[in-house]
XYZ file of C-alpha atoms in Angstrom:
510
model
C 37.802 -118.275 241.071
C 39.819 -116.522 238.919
C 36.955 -113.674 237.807
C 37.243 -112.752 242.091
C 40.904 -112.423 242.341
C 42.047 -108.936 243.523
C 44.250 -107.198 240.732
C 47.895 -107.036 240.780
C 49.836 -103.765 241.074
C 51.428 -102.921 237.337
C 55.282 -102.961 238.169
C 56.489 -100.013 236.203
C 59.538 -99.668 234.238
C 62.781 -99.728 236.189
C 65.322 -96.706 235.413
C 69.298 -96.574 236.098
C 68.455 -93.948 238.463
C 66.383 -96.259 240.769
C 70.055 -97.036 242.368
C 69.963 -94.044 243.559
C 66.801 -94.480 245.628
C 68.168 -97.629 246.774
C 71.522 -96.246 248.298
C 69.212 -93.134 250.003
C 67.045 -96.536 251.560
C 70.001 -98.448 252.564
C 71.878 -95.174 254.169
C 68.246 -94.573 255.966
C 68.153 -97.998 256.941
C 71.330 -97.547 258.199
C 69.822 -96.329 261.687
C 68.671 -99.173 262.553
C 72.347 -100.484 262.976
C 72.284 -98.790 266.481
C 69.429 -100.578 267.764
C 71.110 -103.815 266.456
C 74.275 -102.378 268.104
C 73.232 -102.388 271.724
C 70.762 -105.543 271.731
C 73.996 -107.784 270.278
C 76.742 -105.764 272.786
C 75.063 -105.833 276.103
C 74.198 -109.478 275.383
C 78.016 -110.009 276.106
C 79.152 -107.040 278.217
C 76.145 -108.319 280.692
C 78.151 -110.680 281.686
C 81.150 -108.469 282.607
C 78.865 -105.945 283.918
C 77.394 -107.956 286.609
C 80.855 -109.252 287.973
C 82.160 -105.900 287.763
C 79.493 -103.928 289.849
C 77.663 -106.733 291.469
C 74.485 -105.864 290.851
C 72.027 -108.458 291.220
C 69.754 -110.653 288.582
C 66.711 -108.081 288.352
C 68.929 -105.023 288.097
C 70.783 -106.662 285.477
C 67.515 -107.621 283.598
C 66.319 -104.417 284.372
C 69.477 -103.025 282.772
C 69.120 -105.302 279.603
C 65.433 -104.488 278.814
C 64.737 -100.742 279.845
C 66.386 -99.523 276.465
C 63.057 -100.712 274.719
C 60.867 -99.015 277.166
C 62.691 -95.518 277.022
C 62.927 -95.723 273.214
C 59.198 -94.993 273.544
C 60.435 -91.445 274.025
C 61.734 -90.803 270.888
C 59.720 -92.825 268.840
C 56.427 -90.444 270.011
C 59.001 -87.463 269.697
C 60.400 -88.515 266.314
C 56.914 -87.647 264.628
C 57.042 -84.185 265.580
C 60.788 -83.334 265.238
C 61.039 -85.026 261.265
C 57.996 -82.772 260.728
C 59.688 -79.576 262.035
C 63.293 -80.195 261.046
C 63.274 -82.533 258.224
C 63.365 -86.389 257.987
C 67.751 -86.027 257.368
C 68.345 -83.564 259.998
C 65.881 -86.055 262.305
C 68.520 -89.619 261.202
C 71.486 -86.966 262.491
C 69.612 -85.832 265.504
C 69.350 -89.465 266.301
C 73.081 -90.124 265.861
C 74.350 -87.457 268.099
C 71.766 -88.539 271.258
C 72.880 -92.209 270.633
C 76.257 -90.995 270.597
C 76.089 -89.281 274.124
C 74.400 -92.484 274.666
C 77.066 -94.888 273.866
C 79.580 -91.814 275.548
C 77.577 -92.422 278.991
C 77.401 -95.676 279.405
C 81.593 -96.048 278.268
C 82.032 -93.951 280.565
C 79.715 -94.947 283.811
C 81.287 -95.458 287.227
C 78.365 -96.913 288.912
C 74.834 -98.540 288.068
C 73.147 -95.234 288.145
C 75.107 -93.658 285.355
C 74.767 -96.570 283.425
C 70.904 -96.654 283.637
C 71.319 -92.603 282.415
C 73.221 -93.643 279.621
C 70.490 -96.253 279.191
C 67.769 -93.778 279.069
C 69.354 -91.062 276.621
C 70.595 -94.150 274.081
C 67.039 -95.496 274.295
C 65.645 -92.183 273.637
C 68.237 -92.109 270.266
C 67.338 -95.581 269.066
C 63.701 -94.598 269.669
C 64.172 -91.672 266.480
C 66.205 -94.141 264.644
C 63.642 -96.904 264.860
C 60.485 -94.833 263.627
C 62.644 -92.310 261.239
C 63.850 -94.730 259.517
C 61.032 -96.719 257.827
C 59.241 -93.309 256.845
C 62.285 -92.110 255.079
C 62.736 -95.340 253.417
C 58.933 -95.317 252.550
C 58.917 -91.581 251.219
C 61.706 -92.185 248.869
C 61.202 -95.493 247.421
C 59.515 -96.354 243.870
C 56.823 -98.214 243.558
C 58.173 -101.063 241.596
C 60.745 -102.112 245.170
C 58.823 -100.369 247.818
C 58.138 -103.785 249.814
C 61.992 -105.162 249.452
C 63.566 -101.428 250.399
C 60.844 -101.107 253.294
C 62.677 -104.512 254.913
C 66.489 -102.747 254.988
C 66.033 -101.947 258.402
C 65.168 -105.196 259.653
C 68.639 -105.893 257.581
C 70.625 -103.433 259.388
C 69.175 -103.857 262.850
C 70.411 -107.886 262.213
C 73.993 -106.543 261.317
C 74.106 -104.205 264.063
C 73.544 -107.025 266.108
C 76.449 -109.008 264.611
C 78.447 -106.077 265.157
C 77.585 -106.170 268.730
C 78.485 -109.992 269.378
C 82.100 -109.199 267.075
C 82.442 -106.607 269.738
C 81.592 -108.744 272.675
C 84.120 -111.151 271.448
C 86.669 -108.552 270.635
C 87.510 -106.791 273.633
C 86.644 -109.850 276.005
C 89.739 -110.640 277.009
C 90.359 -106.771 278.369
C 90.672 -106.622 282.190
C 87.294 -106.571 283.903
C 86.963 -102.837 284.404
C 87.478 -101.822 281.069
C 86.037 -104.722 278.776
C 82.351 -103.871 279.066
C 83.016 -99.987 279.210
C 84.801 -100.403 275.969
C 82.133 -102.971 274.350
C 79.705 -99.947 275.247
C 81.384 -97.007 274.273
C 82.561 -97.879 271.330
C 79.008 -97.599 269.958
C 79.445 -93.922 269.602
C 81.347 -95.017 266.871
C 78.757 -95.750 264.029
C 77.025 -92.633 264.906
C 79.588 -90.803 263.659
C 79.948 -92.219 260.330
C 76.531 -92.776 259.923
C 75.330 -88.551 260.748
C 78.438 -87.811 258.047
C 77.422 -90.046 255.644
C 73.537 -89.062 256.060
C 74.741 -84.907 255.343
C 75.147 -86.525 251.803
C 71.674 -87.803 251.369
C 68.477 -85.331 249.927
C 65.313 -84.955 252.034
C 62.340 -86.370 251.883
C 59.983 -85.081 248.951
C 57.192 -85.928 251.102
C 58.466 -83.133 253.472
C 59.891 -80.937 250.665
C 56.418 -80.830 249.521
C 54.404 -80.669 253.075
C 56.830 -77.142 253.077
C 55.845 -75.877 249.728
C 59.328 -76.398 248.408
C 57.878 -78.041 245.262
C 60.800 -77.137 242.717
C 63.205 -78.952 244.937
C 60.605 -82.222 245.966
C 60.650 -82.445 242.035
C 64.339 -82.806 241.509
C 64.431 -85.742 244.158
C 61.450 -87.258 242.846
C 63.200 -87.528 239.198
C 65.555 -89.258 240.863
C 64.184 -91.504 242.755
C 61.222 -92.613 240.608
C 61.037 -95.749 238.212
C 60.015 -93.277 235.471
C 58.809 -89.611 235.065
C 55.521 -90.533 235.183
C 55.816 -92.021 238.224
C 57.490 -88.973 239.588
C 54.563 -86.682 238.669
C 51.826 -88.833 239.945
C 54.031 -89.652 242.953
C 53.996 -85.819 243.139
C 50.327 -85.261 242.888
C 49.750 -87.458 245.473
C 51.721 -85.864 247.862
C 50.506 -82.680 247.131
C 47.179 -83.938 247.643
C 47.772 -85.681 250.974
C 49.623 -82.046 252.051
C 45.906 -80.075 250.987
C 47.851 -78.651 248.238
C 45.395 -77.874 245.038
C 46.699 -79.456 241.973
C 46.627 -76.695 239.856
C 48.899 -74.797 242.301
C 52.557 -75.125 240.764
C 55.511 -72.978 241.181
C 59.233 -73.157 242.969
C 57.399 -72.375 246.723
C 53.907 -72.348 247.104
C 51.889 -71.817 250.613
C 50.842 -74.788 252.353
C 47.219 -74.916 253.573
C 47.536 -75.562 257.607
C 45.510 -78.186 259.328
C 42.597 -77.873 261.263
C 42.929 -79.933 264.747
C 40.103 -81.665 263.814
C 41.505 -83.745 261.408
C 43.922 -85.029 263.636
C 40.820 -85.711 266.019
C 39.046 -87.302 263.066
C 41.918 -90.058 262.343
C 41.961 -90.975 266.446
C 38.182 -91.317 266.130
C 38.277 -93.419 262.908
C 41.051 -95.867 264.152
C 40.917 -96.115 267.854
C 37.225 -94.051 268.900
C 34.748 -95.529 266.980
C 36.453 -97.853 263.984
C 34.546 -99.791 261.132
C 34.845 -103.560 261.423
C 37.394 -103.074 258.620
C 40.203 -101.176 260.573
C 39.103 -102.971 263.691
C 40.737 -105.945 261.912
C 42.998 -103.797 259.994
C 44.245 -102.276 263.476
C 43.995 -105.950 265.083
C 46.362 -107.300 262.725
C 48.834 -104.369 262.925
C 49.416 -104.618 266.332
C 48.573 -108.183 266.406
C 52.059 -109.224 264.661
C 53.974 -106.477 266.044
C 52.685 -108.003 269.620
C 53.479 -111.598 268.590
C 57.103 -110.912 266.850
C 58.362 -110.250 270.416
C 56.144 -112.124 272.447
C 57.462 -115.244 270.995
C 61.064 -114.608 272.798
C 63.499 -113.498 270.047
C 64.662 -111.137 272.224
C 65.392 -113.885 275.020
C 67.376 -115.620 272.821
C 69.432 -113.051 270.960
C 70.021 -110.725 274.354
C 70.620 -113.517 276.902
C 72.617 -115.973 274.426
C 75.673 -116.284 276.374
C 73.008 -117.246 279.478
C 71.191 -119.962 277.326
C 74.586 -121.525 276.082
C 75.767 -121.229 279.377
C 72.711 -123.334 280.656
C 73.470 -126.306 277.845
C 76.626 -126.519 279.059
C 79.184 -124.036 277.332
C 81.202 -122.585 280.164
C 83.897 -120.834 278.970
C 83.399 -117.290 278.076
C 85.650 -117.215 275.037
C 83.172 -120.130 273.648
C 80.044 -118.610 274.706
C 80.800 -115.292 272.670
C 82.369 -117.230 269.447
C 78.797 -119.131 270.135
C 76.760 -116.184 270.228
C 78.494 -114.754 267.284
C 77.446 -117.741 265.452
C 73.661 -116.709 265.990
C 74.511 -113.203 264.778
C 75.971 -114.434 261.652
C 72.776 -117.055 261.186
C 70.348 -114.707 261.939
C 72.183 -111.520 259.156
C 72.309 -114.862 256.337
C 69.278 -115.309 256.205
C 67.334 -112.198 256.769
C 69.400 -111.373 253.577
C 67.599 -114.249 252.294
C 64.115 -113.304 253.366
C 64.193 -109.322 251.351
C 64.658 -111.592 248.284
C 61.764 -113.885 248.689
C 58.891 -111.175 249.924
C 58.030 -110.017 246.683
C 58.218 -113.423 245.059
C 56.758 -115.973 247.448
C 54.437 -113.809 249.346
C 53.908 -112.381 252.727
C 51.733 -114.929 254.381
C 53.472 -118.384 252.838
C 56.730 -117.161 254.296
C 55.100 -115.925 257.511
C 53.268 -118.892 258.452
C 56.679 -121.158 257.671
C 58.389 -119.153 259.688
C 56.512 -118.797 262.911
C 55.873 -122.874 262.138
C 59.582 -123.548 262.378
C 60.115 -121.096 265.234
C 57.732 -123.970 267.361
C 59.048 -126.089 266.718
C 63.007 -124.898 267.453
C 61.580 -123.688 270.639
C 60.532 -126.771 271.632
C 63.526 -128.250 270.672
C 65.172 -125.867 272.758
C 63.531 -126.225 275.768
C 63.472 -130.143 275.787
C 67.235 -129.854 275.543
C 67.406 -127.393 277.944
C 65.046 -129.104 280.859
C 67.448 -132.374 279.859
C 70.524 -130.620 280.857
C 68.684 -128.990 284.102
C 67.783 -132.332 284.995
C 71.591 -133.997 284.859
C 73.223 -130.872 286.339
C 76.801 -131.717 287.463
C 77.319 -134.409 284.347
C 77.655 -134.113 280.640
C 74.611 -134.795 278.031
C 76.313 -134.318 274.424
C 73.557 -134.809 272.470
C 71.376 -131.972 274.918
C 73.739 -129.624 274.437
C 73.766 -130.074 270.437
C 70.043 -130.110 270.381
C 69.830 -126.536 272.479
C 72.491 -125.318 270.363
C 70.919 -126.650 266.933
C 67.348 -125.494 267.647
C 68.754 -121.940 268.494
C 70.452 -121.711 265.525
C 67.247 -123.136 263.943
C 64.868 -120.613 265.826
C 66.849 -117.621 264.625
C 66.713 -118.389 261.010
C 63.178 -119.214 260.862
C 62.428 -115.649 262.884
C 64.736 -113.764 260.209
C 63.534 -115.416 257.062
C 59.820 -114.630 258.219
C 58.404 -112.822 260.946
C 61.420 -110.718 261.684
C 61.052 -108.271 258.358
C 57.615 -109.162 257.775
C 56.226 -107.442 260.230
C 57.218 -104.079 259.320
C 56.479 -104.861 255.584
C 52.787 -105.927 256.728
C 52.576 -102.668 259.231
C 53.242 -100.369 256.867
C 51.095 -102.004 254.206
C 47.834 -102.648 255.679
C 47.263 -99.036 257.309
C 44.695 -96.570 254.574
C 47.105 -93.719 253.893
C 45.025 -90.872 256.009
C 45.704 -93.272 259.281
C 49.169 -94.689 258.628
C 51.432 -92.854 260.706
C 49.092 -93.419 263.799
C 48.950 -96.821 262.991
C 52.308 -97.269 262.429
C 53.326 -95.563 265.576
C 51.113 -97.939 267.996
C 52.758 -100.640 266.121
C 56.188 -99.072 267.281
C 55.352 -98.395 270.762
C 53.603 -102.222 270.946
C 56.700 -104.248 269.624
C 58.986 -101.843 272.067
C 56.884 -102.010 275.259
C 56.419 -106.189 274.430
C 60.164 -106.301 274.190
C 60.802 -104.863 276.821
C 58.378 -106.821 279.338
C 60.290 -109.955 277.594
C 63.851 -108.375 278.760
C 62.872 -107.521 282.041
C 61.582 -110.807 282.973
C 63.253 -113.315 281.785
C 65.938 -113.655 283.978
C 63.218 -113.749 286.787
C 60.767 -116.524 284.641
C 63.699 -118.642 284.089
C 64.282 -118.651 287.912
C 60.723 -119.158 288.710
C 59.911 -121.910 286.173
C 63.438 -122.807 284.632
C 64.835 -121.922 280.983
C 63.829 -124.601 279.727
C 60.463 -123.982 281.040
C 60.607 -120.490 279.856
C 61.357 -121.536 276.123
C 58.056 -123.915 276.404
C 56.472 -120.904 277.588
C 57.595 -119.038 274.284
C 56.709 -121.780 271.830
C 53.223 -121.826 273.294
C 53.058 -118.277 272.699
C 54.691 -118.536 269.059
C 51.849 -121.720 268.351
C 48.968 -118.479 269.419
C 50.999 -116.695 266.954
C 50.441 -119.335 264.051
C 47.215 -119.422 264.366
C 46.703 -115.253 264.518
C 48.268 -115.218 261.369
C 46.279 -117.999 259.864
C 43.441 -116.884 260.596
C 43.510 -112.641 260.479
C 46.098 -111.812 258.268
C 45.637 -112.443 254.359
C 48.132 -111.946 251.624
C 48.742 -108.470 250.554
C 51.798 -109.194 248.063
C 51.438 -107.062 244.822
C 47.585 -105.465 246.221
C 46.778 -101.863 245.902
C 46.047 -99.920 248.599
C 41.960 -99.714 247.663
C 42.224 -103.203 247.353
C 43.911 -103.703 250.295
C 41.079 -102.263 252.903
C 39.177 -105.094 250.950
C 41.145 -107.649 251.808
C 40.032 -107.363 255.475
C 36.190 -106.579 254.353
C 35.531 -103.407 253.378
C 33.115 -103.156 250.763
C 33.620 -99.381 249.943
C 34.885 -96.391 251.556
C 31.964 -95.785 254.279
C 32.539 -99.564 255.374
C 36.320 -98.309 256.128
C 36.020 -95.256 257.560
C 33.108 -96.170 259.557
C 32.113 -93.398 262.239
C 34.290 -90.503 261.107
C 32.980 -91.186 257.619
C 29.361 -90.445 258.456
C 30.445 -87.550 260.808
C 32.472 -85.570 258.055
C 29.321 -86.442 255.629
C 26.882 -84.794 258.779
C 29.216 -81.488 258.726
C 29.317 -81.277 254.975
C 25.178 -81.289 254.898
C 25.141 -78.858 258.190
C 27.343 -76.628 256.179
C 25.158 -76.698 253.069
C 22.075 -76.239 254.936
């Protein structure tokens, strides 16, 4: 019924200065390029890698899949360091450690140095991944908040591309020095990318959380649709930072937190939640869980393996192959920012993971066919695997690849949002990384194409997750939003910690 329908946000007014906003997004964004960066680059220099040192099948999976564990690290520690030093000073910090990184691992003489490199680039793309969507988030209007907050999934894709051009690149380098140059040129786009960030203002949000009002003003004005929406944008913030709103001036002191609000936001999501964030924390983690779950990261980190397997054995062919994924998977994530504000989160979601089934499928029949007549030729196998890869990728990027991060950062009420939004973080790393680590060993235990059945299962779970938990939240506000997953007012959200903050308040009256 039309009378029950959840109002519509009121897109404001767009401004020339809105382009502004967008190129401090995109530069933000930008970090993401060195996550993209290693996943494309060591799905190539793997191969050199394990001829050059020898090292065997589970210390090269190992190798491939640790990144996402150690990135953990400074996702936790990105938090506290973009509170203390800034969110622009945090994007540089997180150039320079992937660039000693990248330095490491050009550099490494043996497996041991290469697993150090490992750890302090993981540790680099851990800041990048969880900086960059809270920049993005703090400086975008209202009016393109849900298309900028997708530029990282953008950038991680082209990174990625970048990696497989690289791969292909410097292939045909003598053993010894392909990989190390594959790897070390990384350090690269940390340069540019820590120059170009110097340019950039900070975040108002932290401008404001420092009592530099004056200055959170001038970026708001430029980064807002209209000057309304900078001053409400600003009232908000200074609200959220327990600044009163009659308090104005150039610097003003910043109330500091009692401890036990931070205790109060653990007890109200994790502790003792409503039903309402139970779902609303079910669903966050939920598609965060099932993004990588469903294998992307078997198919765009062990490409050369999979192609390989259907039959493509020259290496030259394998990396102009897996450079065809890259350049698949960038199209049409390009494709998928344009249609989340105008088709909707869940219609393009539910499409997507739909096609990913069936491409996996496809995939692993083609696969098992070739496994089956090893030693002879099956032409229309080895178009099938290579089709339904191709297919699988573009259905991920068009749909669950950005959506997830949209949804994450959507669904969370604003006091438990960066706690939510970290668990999210630390359950799409630790899943990826349990995916990288293994399936070297699961396609030796139960074949590839085995494996990729495995994954389409998984994705089919996935379908029906979304189907059934996760509603549309395209153009909702965010005290409709807590509705959406059956909150009926603000006790039935908050739950425990609500009554326990009303129990105090009476305490302290009586």
């Amino acid at each position: 019924m039309a009378s029950d329908a959840l109002p519509e946000a009121v897109e404001p007014k767009k401004k020339g200065n809105v382009r502004f906003a967008f190129a401090c997004a995109i530069l933000a964004s930008m970090t993401s390029i060195l996550l993209g960066y290693d996943i494309g680059v060591m799905s190539g220099a793997s191969l050199y890698i394990k001829k050059d040192l020898k090292i065997t099948d589970v210390q090269l999976e190992i190798l491939m899949g640790i990144l996402n564990v150690y990135s953990l690290i400074g996702s936790f520690a990105a938090g506290r360091t973009s509170d203390w030093i800034g969110r622009r000073y945090t994007i540089v910090f997180a150039a320079v450690i992937f660039f000693a990184g990248a330095f490491l691992m050009g550099f490494a003489v043996n497996y041991g140095m290469l697993m150090f490199g490992r750890f302090v680039a993981g540790i680099g793309v851990g800041y990048a991944l969880m900086i960059a969507p809270v920049y993005t988030a703090e400086v975008s209007p209202a009016s393109s908040r849900g298309f900028l907050t997708s530029f990282p999934e953008v950038f991680i894709n082209f990174g990625i591309l970048l990696g497989y051009v690289s791969n292909y690149a410097f292939s045909r380098l003598p053993l010894k020095l392909g990989w190390r140059v594959m790897l070390g040129i990384g350090a690269a786009p940390s340069v540019v990318l820590a120059l170009m960030v110097l340019g950039m203002p900070e975040s108002p949000r932290w401008l404001v959380m420092k009592g530099r009002l004056a200055d959170a003003k001038v970026v708001l004005g430029k980064t807002s649709d209209t000057p309304e929406e900078a001053a409400e944008r600003l009232a908000d913030i200074k609200a959220a930072a327990g600044i009163p709103a009659d308090l104005d001036g150039d610097v003003v002191e910043v109330p500091r937190r009692e401890n036990s609000e931070e205790a109060r936001v653990w007890k109200e999501l994790i502790l003792s939640p409503s039903p309402a964030m139970r779902r609303i924390l079910l669903s966050g983690l939920g598609i965060h869980f099932f993004q990588q779950a469903s294998g992307i990261d078997a198919v765009v980190l062990y490409s050369p393996r999979v192609f390989k397997s259907a039959g493509i054995t020259s290496d030259n062919k394998l990396l102009g192959t897996t450079c065809a994924v890259g350049v698949t998977k960038t199209l049409f994530i390009l494709v998928a920012t344009f249609l989340l504000d105008k088709v909707g989160r869940r219609p393009l979601l539910l499409s997507s993971v739909g096609g990913m089934v069936f491409s996996l499928v496809g995939l692993a029949t083609g696969l098992t066919v070739i496994n089956h007549y090893a030693g002879s030729q099956v032409p229309w196998a080895i178009g099938v695997s290579i089709a339904s890869t191709m297919a699988y990728v573009a259905f991920f990027s068009i749909g669950l690849g950005p959506i997830t991060w949209v949804y994450s950062s959507e669904i969370f009420p604003l006091q438990v949002r960066a706690l939510g939004c970290a668990l999210g973080v630390a359950t799409n790393r630790v899943t990826s990384g349990v995916i990288s680590m293994t399936f070297i060993s699961l396609s030796n235990a139960i074949t590839i194409g085995g494996a990729f059945f495995l994954y389409a299962g998984v994705a089919a779970l996935a379908w029906v997750f979304f189907c059934t938990f996760l509603p549309e939240t395209r153009g909702r506000t965010l005290e409709n939003m807590s509705k959406l997953f059956g909150a009926n007012d603000e006790d039935d959200l908050h739950g425990g910690a609500k009554k326990d903050k009303k129990l105090e308040m009476a305490a302290a009256t009586n």
